[in-house]
Amino acid sequence: MNLSSRTIASLIALLVAGALTTFAWIAPTLPFRQAVLATGITVAACFLLVYLSFEALIFREINNIYAGLENIKRKEFRRMSNKFLFRPEPLKRMRDEILEMAERKQQEIDELKRLQVLRREFLADVSHELKTPIFAAQGFLHTVLDGDMDDEFLRQKFLNKAATSLDTLDALVQDLVTISQLEKGVVRMRRQSFDLVALVEEIFEQVESKATQRSVTLELFPPALQAQALLVLADRNRIRQVLINLIDNAIKYGKDGGHVTVSLIESSKTVRVAVRDDGAGIPKQHQNRIFERFYRIDKSRSRDSGGSGLGLAISKHIIEAHKSVIRVRSEVGVGTTLEFKLPKPRGPRTAAEVSAPEA
């Protein structure tokens, strides 16, 4: 039978009143000892009835509050329903639980606000990055189509510039698609055993012209590695993409006439890859954000000088897909080091057994 709180309170009040009336009626007719005993029994009965009123009224209402909280957040309050009856300090426990839930909700709100800000920044950045090559190509093509130039050389030059802008746009879109696929887990890493030293030397040859323009020296450390193979187990094409991004950034942001060093430190099970430059360094407030899409430390840099800001974001996802983490160590005025680890093959293999690169 489910009685209301008012009915229960009325019944308990009647019982207490009946006990006290009975005591007042009988006590004057009893001897002293029996009167003392009757007094004790009456006080105990009244105390028990009052305690039961607290249990039935206050504690039951507390459990109702917990039941409401459970409906709001069933998973978080699953343990609370109907478990706090007869427990000490139920009001304090309820207050602590409510404060804890409020704190969690505030954290969720703060996180949602942060993500909202990042979403707005991303939309603004991606629209800017897309419209820059689009407007450039549009301007060149309309100039040619309007027939304002009779010089065949100038017309061809404008068409080449339009094609370059469209190629830039295509590369940007491909990078966005790659990031989306990596985040969704669509891209699978095709792990194979390959020589990491040979890969680094291949990349050095590819970026040598950029390094020469800034008089930057490319170095492999330790130098003895140039005469031997160092095998790792990873997706060669993806690791190549990561190293190109890191080395290209090191050349771009390092100082003129400086050094870019790629260190390959071997341990029993892994190889630590570190790309270091001696440039201006990255302030601490930016170090946690350099792997975000389109994030630039210097907002004034143009796309040509600063890149789209997608290279490090792609590199981060590729390294995480290899069950590793890419870390940054930087000091202003000294330089920056980006490093990650790759596993070594389990079985012993020679350089001649290394799998050929994927097409």
CSV table of C-alpha atoms in Angstrom, one decimal:
chain,number,residue,atom,x,y,z
A,1,MET,CA,0.0,0.0,0.0
A,2,ASN,CA,1.5,3.3,-1.1
A,3,LEU,CA,0.5,6.0,1.5
A,4,SER,CA,1.0,9.7,0.9
A,5,SER,CA,3.5,11.6,3.1
A,6,ARG,CA,0.6,13.5,4.8
A,7,THR,CA,-1.2,10.2,5.7
A,8,ILE,CA,1.9,8.7,7.2
A,9,ALA,CA,2.6,11.8,9.2
A,10,SER,CA,-1.0,11.8,10.5
A,11,LEU,CA,-0.8,8.1,11.5
A,12,ILE,CA,2.5,8.6,13.3
A,13,ALA,CA,1.2,11.7,15.1
A,14,LEU,CA,-1.9,9.7,16.3
A,15,LEU,CA,0.3,6.9,17.5
A,16,VAL,CA,2.6,9.3,19.5
A,17,ALA,CA,-0.5,11.0,20.9
A,18,GLY,CA,-2.0,7.7,21.9
A,19,ALA,CA,1.2,6.5,23.6
A,20,LEU,CA,1.5,9.8,25.6
A,21,THR,CA,-2.2,9.8,26.5
A,22,THR,CA,-2.0,6.2,27.7
A,23,PHE,CA,1.0,7.0,29.8
A,24,ALA,CA,-0.7,10.1,31.3
A,25,TRP,CA,-3.7,8.0,32.1
A,26,ILE,CA,-2.0,5.0,33.7
A,27,ALA,CA,1.1,6.5,35.3
A,28,PRO,CA,-0.6,8.1,38.3
A,29,THR,CA,-2.0,4.7,39.4
A,30,LEU,CA,1.3,2.9,39.2
A,31,PRO,CA,3.9,2.4,42.0
A,32,PHE,CA,7.1,4.4,41.6
A,33,ARG,CA,9.2,1.7,40.0
A,34,GLN,CA,6.5,0.7,37.5
A,35,ALA,CA,5.9,4.4,36.7
A,36,VAL,CA,9.6,4.8,35.9
A,37,LEU,CA,9.5,1.7,33.7
A,38,ALA,CA,6.4,3.0,31.9
A,39,THR,CA,8.1,6.3,31.3
A,40,GLY,CA,11.1,4.7,29.7
A,41,ILE,CA,8.9,2.5,27.5
A,42,THR,CA,6.8,5.5,26.4
A,43,VAL,CA,9.9,7.6,25.6
A,44,ALA,CA,11.4,4.7,23.6
A,45,ALA,CA,8.2,4.2,21.7
A,46,CYS,CA,7.8,7.9,20.9
A,47,PHE,CA,11.5,8.0,19.8
A,48,LEU,CA,11.0,5.0,17.6
A,49,LEU,CA,7.8,6.5,16.0
A,50,VAL,CA,9.5,9.8,15.4
A,51,TYR,CA,12.6,8.0,13.8
A,52,LEU,CA,10.3,6.0,11.6
A,53,SER,CA,8.6,9.2,10.6
A,54,PHE,CA,12.0,10.6,9.4
A,55,GLU,CA,12.7,7.3,7.6
A,56,ALA,CA,9.3,7.2,6.0
A,57,LEU,CA,9.1,10.8,5.1
A,58,ILE,CA,12.5,12.5,4.7
A,59,PHE,CA,14.5,9.6,3.5
A,60,ARG,CA,11.8,8.5,1.2
A,61,GLU,CA,11.8,11.9,-0.4
A,62,ILE,CA,15.5,11.7,-0.8
A,63,ASN,CA,15.2,8.4,-2.6
A,64,ASN,CA,12.6,10.0,-4.8
A,65,ILE,CA,15.1,12.8,-5.7
A,66,TYR,CA,17.7,10.1,-6.5
A,67,ALA,CA,15.2,8.4,-8.7
A,68,GLY,CA,14.7,11.6,-10.6
A,69,LEU,CA,18.4,12.1,-11.0
A,70,GLU,CA,18.7,8.5,-12.3
A,71,ASN,CA,16.1,9.4,-15.0
A,72,ILE,CA,18.1,12.4,-16.0
A,73,LYS,CA,21.4,10.5,-16.2
A,74,ARG,CA,20.6,6.8,-15.8
A,75,LYS,CA,24.1,5.5,-16.4
A,76,GLU,CA,25.7,7.9,-13.9
A,77,PHE,CA,23.2,7.3,-11.1
A,78,ARG,CA,22.5,3.6,-11.6
A,79,ARG,CA,23.9,2.8,-8.2
A,80,MET,CA,21.9,5.3,-6.3
A,81,SER,CA,18.3,4.1,-6.7
A,82,ASN,CA,16.8,2.6,-3.5
A,83,LYS,CA,20.3,2.2,-1.8
A,84,PHE,CA,20.3,5.1,0.6
A,85,LEU,CA,17.6,4.2,3.0
A,86,PHE,CA,18.9,3.8,6.6
A,87,ARG,CA,22.4,5.1,5.5
A,88,PRO,CA,24.1,7.8,7.5
A,89,GLU,CA,24.2,11.4,6.3
A,90,PRO,CA,21.9,10.9,3.3
A,91,LEU,CA,21.6,14.7,2.8
A,92,LYS,CA,25.3,15.1,2.6
A,93,ARG,CA,25.6,12.2,0.2
A,94,MET,CA,22.9,13.6,-2.0
A,95,ARG,CA,24.6,17.1,-2.0
A,96,ASP,CA,27.9,15.5,-2.9
A,97,GLU,CA,26.4,13.6,-5.8
A,98,ILE,CA,24.5,16.6,-7.1
A,99,LEU,CA,27.6,18.8,-6.9
A,100,GLU,CA,29.6,16.1,-8.7
A,101,MET,CA,27.0,15.9,-11.4
A,102,ALA,CA,26.9,19.7,-11.8
A,103,GLU,CA,30.7,19.7,-12.1
A,104,ARG,CA,30.6,17.1,-14.8
A,105,LYS,CA,27.9,19.0,-16.7
A,106,GLN,CA,29.9,22.2,-16.5
A,107,GLN,CA,32.9,20.4,-17.9
A,108,GLU,CA,30.7,19.1,-20.7
A,109,ILE,CA,29.4,22.6,-21.4
A,110,ASP,CA,32.9,24.0,-21.4
A,111,GLU,CA,34.1,21.3,-23.8
A,112,LEU,CA,31.1,21.9,-26.1
A,113,LYS,CA,31.9,25.7,-26.1
A,114,ARG,CA,35.5,24.9,-26.9
A,115,LEU,CA,34.5,22.6,-29.8
A,116,GLN,CA,32.1,25.3,-31.0
A,117,VAL,CA,34.9,27.8,-31.2
A,118,LEU,CA,37.2,25.3,-33.0
A,119,ARG,CA,34.3,24.6,-35.5
A,120,ARG,CA,33.9,28.3,-36.2
A,121,GLU,CA,37.7,28.7,-36.7
A,122,PHE,CA,37.8,25.6,-38.9
A,123,LEU,CA,35.0,26.8,-41.1
A,124,ALA,CA,36.5,30.3,-41.4
A,125,ASP,CA,40.0,28.8,-42.2
A,126,VAL,CA,38.8,26.3,-44.8
A,127,SER,CA,36.6,28.8,-46.6
A,128,HIS,CA,39.6,31.2,-46.7
A,129,GLU,CA,42.0,28.4,-47.9
A,130,LEU,CA,39.6,27.3,-50.6
A,131,LYS,CA,38.6,30.7,-51.9
A,132,THR,CA,42.2,31.9,-52.3
A,133,PRO,CA,43.2,29.5,-55.2
A,134,ILE,CA,39.6,29.7,-56.6
A,135,PHE,CA,39.7,33.4,-56.9
A,136,ALA,CA,43.2,33.4,-58.3
A,137,ALA,CA,42.3,30.9,-61.0
A,138,GLN,CA,39.0,32.7,-61.7
A,139,GLY,CA,40.8,36.0,-62.3
A,140,PHE,CA,43.4,34.5,-64.7
A,141,LEU,CA,40.8,32.6,-66.7
A,142,HIS,CA,38.4,35.5,-67.0
A,143,THR,CA,41.2,37.7,-68.2
A,144,VAL,CA,42.0,35.2,-70.9
A,145,LEU,CA,38.4,34.6,-71.8
A,146,ASP,CA,37.6,38.4,-72.0
A,147,GLY,CA,40.2,38.6,-74.8
A,148,ASP,CA,42.0,41.6,-73.4
A,149,MET,CA,45.4,40.2,-74.3
A,150,ASP,CA,46.7,39.4,-77.8
A,151,ASP,CA,50.1,38.3,-76.7
A,152,GLU,CA,50.2,34.5,-76.9
A,153,PHE,CA,53.0,34.4,-74.4
A,154,LEU,CA,51.0,36.3,-71.8
A,155,ARG,CA,48.0,34.2,-72.4
A,156,GLN,CA,49.9,31.0,-71.9
A,157,LYS,CA,51.5,32.5,-68.7
A,158,PHE,CA,48.0,33.3,-67.3
A,159,LEU,CA,46.7,29.9,-68.2
A,160,ASN,CA,49.7,28.3,-66.4
A,161,LYS,CA,49.1,30.4,-63.3
A,162,ALA,CA,45.4,29.4,-63.3
A,163,ALA,CA,46.5,25.7,-63.6
A,164,THR,CA,48.9,26.2,-60.7
A,165,SER,CA,46.1,27.6,-58.6
A,166,LEU,CA,43.8,24.8,-59.4
A,167,ASP,CA,46.5,22.3,-58.6
A,168,THR,CA,46.9,24.0,-55.2
A,169,LEU,CA,43.2,23.7,-54.7
A,170,ASP,CA,43.2,20.0,-55.6
A,171,ALA,CA,46.1,19.3,-53.2
A,172,LEU,CA,44.2,21.1,-50.4
A,173,VAL,CA,41.0,19.1,-51.1
A,174,GLN,CA,43.0,15.9,-51.2
A,175,ASP,CA,44.5,16.7,-47.8
A,176,LEU,CA,41.1,17.4,-46.3
A,177,VAL,CA,39.8,14.1,-47.7
A,178,THR,CA,42.9,12.3,-46.3
A,179,ILE,CA,42.3,13.8,-42.8
A,180,SER,CA,38.6,12.8,-42.9
A,181,GLN,CA,39.4,9.3,-43.9
A,182,LEU,CA,42.1,9.0,-41.2
A,183,GLU,CA,39.7,10.3,-38.5
A,184,LYS,CA,37.0,7.8,-39.6
A,185,GLY,CA,39.5,4.9,-39.6
A,186,VAL,CA,38.8,4.3,-43.3
A,187,VAL,CA,42.5,4.3,-44.3
A,188,ARG,CA,44.3,1.2,-43.2
A,189,MET,CA,48.0,1.2,-42.6
A,190,ARG,CA,49.8,-1.3,-44.9
A,191,ARG,CA,52.6,-2.4,-42.6
A,192,GLN,CA,55.8,-3.8,-44.2
A,193,SER,CA,59.4,-4.0,-43.3
A,194,PHE,CA,61.5,-1.4,-45.0
A,195,ASP,CA,64.8,0.4,-44.6
A,196,LEU,CA,64.2,3.7,-42.8
A,197,VAL,CA,67.7,5.0,-43.7
A,198,ALA,CA,67.1,4.6,-47.4
A,199,LEU,CA,63.8,6.4,-47.0
A,200,VAL,CA,65.3,9.4,-45.3
A,201,GLU,CA,68.1,9.7,-47.9
A,202,GLU,CA,65.4,9.5,-50.6
A,203,ILE,CA,63.5,12.4,-49.0
A,204,PHE,CA,66.8,14.4,-48.6
A,205,GLU,CA,67.2,14.2,-52.4
A,206,GLN,CA,63.7,15.3,-53.0
A,207,VAL,CA,63.9,18.4,-50.7
A,208,GLU,CA,67.5,19.2,-51.5
A,209,SER,CA,66.6,22.1,-53.8
A,210,LYS,CA,64.5,23.8,-51.1
A,211,ALA,CA,67.3,23.4,-48.6
A,212,THR,CA,69.8,24.8,-51.1
A,213,GLN,CA,67.6,27.9,-51.5
A,214,ARG,CA,68.0,28.7,-47.8
A,215,SER,CA,71.5,27.3,-47.5
A,216,VAL,CA,70.2,24.7,-45.0
A,217,THR,CA,72.3,21.6,-44.4
A,218,LEU,CA,70.5,18.2,-44.2
A,219,GLU,CA,72.1,15.8,-41.8
A,220,LEU,CA,71.4,12.2,-40.8
A,221,PHE,CA,72.4,11.2,-37.2
A,222,PRO,CA,74.3,9.1,-36.3
A,223,PRO,CA,76.4,9.4,-39.5
A,224,ALA,CA,77.3,5.7,-39.3
A,225,LEU,CA,73.8,4.8,-40.4
A,226,GLN,CA,74.5,5.9,-44.0
A,227,ALA,CA,76.5,2.6,-44.4
A,228,GLN,CA,73.8,0.3,-43.0
A,229,ALA,CA,70.1,-0.6,-43.1
A,230,LEU,CA,67.7,0.1,-40.3
A,231,LEU,CA,64.5,-1.8,-40.6
A,232,VAL,CA,61.1,-0.7,-39.2
A,233,LEU,CA,57.6,-2.2,-39.6
A,234,ALA,CA,55.2,0.5,-40.8
A,235,ASP,CA,53.4,1.8,-43.9
A,236,ARG,CA,56.2,3.1,-46.0
A,237,ASN,CA,54.2,5.5,-48.1
A,238,ARG,CA,52.5,7.0,-45.1
A,239,ILE,CA,55.7,7.4,-43.1
A,240,ARG,CA,57.3,8.9,-46.2
A,241,GLN,CA,54.4,11.5,-46.1
A,242,VAL,CA,55.1,12.2,-42.5
A,243,LEU,CA,58.8,12.7,-42.9
A,244,ILE,CA,58.3,14.9,-45.9
A,245,ASN,CA,56.0,17.1,-43.9
A,246,LEU,CA,58.4,17.3,-40.9
A,247,ILE,CA,61.5,17.9,-42.9
A,248,ASP,CA,59.9,20.4,-45.2
A,249,ASN,CA,58.6,22.4,-42.2
A,250,ALA,CA,62.1,22.2,-40.6
A,251,ILE,CA,63.6,23.7,-43.7
A,252,LYS,CA,60.9,26.3,-44.0
A,253,TYR,CA,61.0,27.5,-40.4
A,254,GLY,CA,64.6,26.9,-39.6
A,255,LYS,CA,67.1,29.7,-39.9
A,256,ASP,CA,69.0,30.5,-43.1
A,257,GLY,CA,72.3,28.7,-43.3
A,258,GLY,CA,71.2,26.4,-40.4
A,259,HIS,CA,70.9,22.6,-40.0
A,260,VAL,CA,68.1,20.1,-40.2
A,261,THR,CA,68.9,16.9,-38.5
A,262,VAL,CA,67.0,13.6,-38.7
A,263,SER,CA,68.0,11.3,-35.9
A,264,LEU,CA,67.3,7.6,-35.9
A,265,ILE,CA,67.8,6.2,-32.4
A,266,GLU,CA,67.5,2.4,-32.2
A,267,SER,CA,66.4,0.5,-29.2
A,268,SER,CA,65.6,-3.2,-28.6
A,269,LYS,CA,62.0,-3.0,-30.0
A,270,THR,CA,61.6,0.5,-31.6
A,271,VAL,CA,63.3,3.2,-33.6
A,272,ARG,CA,62.9,6.8,-32.4
A,273,VAL,CA,62.7,9.2,-35.3
A,274,ALA,CA,63.4,12.9,-34.5
A,275,VAL,CA,63.5,15.8,-36.9
A,276,ARG,CA,65.2,18.9,-35.4
A,277,ASP,CA,65.8,22.4,-36.7
A,278,ASP,CA,67.6,25.4,-35.3
A,279,GLY,CA,65.0,28.0,-36.1
A,280,ALA,CA,63.0,30.4,-34.0
A,281,GLY,CA,61.2,27.7,-31.9
A,282,ILE,CA,57.6,27.5,-30.9
A,283,PRO,CA,56.2,29.3,-27.8
A,284,LYS,CA,54.7,27.1,-25.2
A,285,GLN,CA,51.2,28.5,-25.7
A,286,HIS,CA,51.2,27.2,-29.3
A,287,GLN,CA,52.8,23.8,-28.8
A,288,ASN,CA,49.6,22.0,-28.0
A,289,ARG,CA,47.8,23.4,-31.0
A,290,ILE,CA,50.3,23.0,-33.9
A,291,PHE,CA,48.6,19.7,-34.9
A,292,GLU,CA,45.2,21.3,-35.4
A,293,ARG,CA,44.0,21.7,-38.9
A,294,PHE,CA,44.8,25.1,-40.5
A,295,TYR,CA,46.5,26.3,-37.3
A,296,ARG,CA,49.3,28.8,-37.8
A,297,ILE,CA,51.5,30.3,-35.2
A,298,ASP,CA,52.0,33.4,-37.3
A,299,LYS,CA,48.6,34.4,-38.6
A,300,SER,CA,50.1,36.9,-40.9
A,301,ARG,CA,51.8,34.3,-43.0
A,302,SER,CA,50.4,33.7,-46.4
A,303,ARG,CA,49.5,30.3,-47.7
A,304,ASP,CA,52.6,30.2,-49.9
A,305,SER,CA,55.0,31.0,-47.0
A,306,GLY,CA,53.2,29.2,-44.2
A,307,GLY,CA,51.4,26.3,-45.9
A,308,SER,CA,47.8,25.3,-45.4
A,309,GLY,CA,48.4,24.0,-41.9
A,310,LEU,CA,47.3,20.5,-42.8
A,311,GLY,CA,50.6,18.7,-42.9
A,312,LEU,CA,51.1,18.3,-39.2
A,313,ALA,CA,47.4,17.3,-38.7
A,314,ILE,CA,47.8,14.6,-41.3
A,315,SER,CA,51.1,13.5,-39.7
A,316,LYS,CA,49.6,13.2,-36.3
A,317,HIS,CA,46.8,10.9,-37.5
A,318,ILE,CA,49.2,8.7,-39.5
A,319,ILE,CA,51.5,8.3,-36.5
A,320,GLU,CA,48.5,7.6,-34.2
A,321,ALA,CA,47.3,5.0,-36.7
A,322,HIS,CA,50.7,3.3,-36.1
A,323,LYS,CA,49.9,3.1,-32.4
A,324,SER,CA,52.4,5.8,-31.6
A,325,VAL,CA,52.5,9.5,-30.6
A,326,ILE,CA,54.1,12.4,-32.3
A,327,ARG,CA,55.6,14.8,-29.7
A,328,VAL,CA,57.0,18.3,-29.9
A,329,ARG,CA,59.9,19.7,-28.0
A,330,SER,CA,60.7,23.4,-28.6
A,331,GLU,CA,62.5,26.3,-27.1
A,332,VAL,CA,62.2,29.9,-28.4
A,333,GLY,CA,65.5,31.0,-30.0
A,334,VAL,CA,66.9,27.4,-30.0
A,335,GLY,CA,64.9,25.3,-32.3
A,336,THR,CA,62.2,22.6,-32.5
A,337,THR,CA,62.2,18.8,-32.5
A,338,LEU,CA,59.3,16.6,-33.6
A,339,GLU,CA,59.7,12.9,-32.8
A,340,PHE,CA,57.8,9.6,-32.8
A,341,LYS,CA,58.6,5.9,-32.6
A,342,LEU,CA,58.2,3.1,-35.0
A,343,PRO,CA,58.4,-0.7,-34.2
A,344,LYS,CA,61.1,-2.9,-35.5
A,345,PRO,CA,60.3,-6.2,-37.3
A,346,ARG,CA,60.2,-9.1,-34.9
A,347,GLY,CA,62.2,-11.5,-37.0
A,348,PRO,CA,65.7,-10.8,-38.2
A,349,ARG,CA,65.8,-9.7,-41.8
A,350,THR,CA,68.6,-8.4,-44.1
A,351,ALA,CA,68.4,-5.4,-46.3
A,352,ALA,CA,67.9,-7.6,-49.4
A,353,GLU,CA,64.8,-9.0,-47.9
A,354,VAL,CA,63.2,-5.6,-47.4
A,355,SER,CA,59.9,-5.3,-49.2
A,356,ALA,CA,59.8,-3.1,-52.2
A,357,PRO,CA,58.0,0.3,-51.8
A,358,GLU,CA,54.3,0.4,-52.7
A,359,ALA,CA,53.3,2.1,-55.9
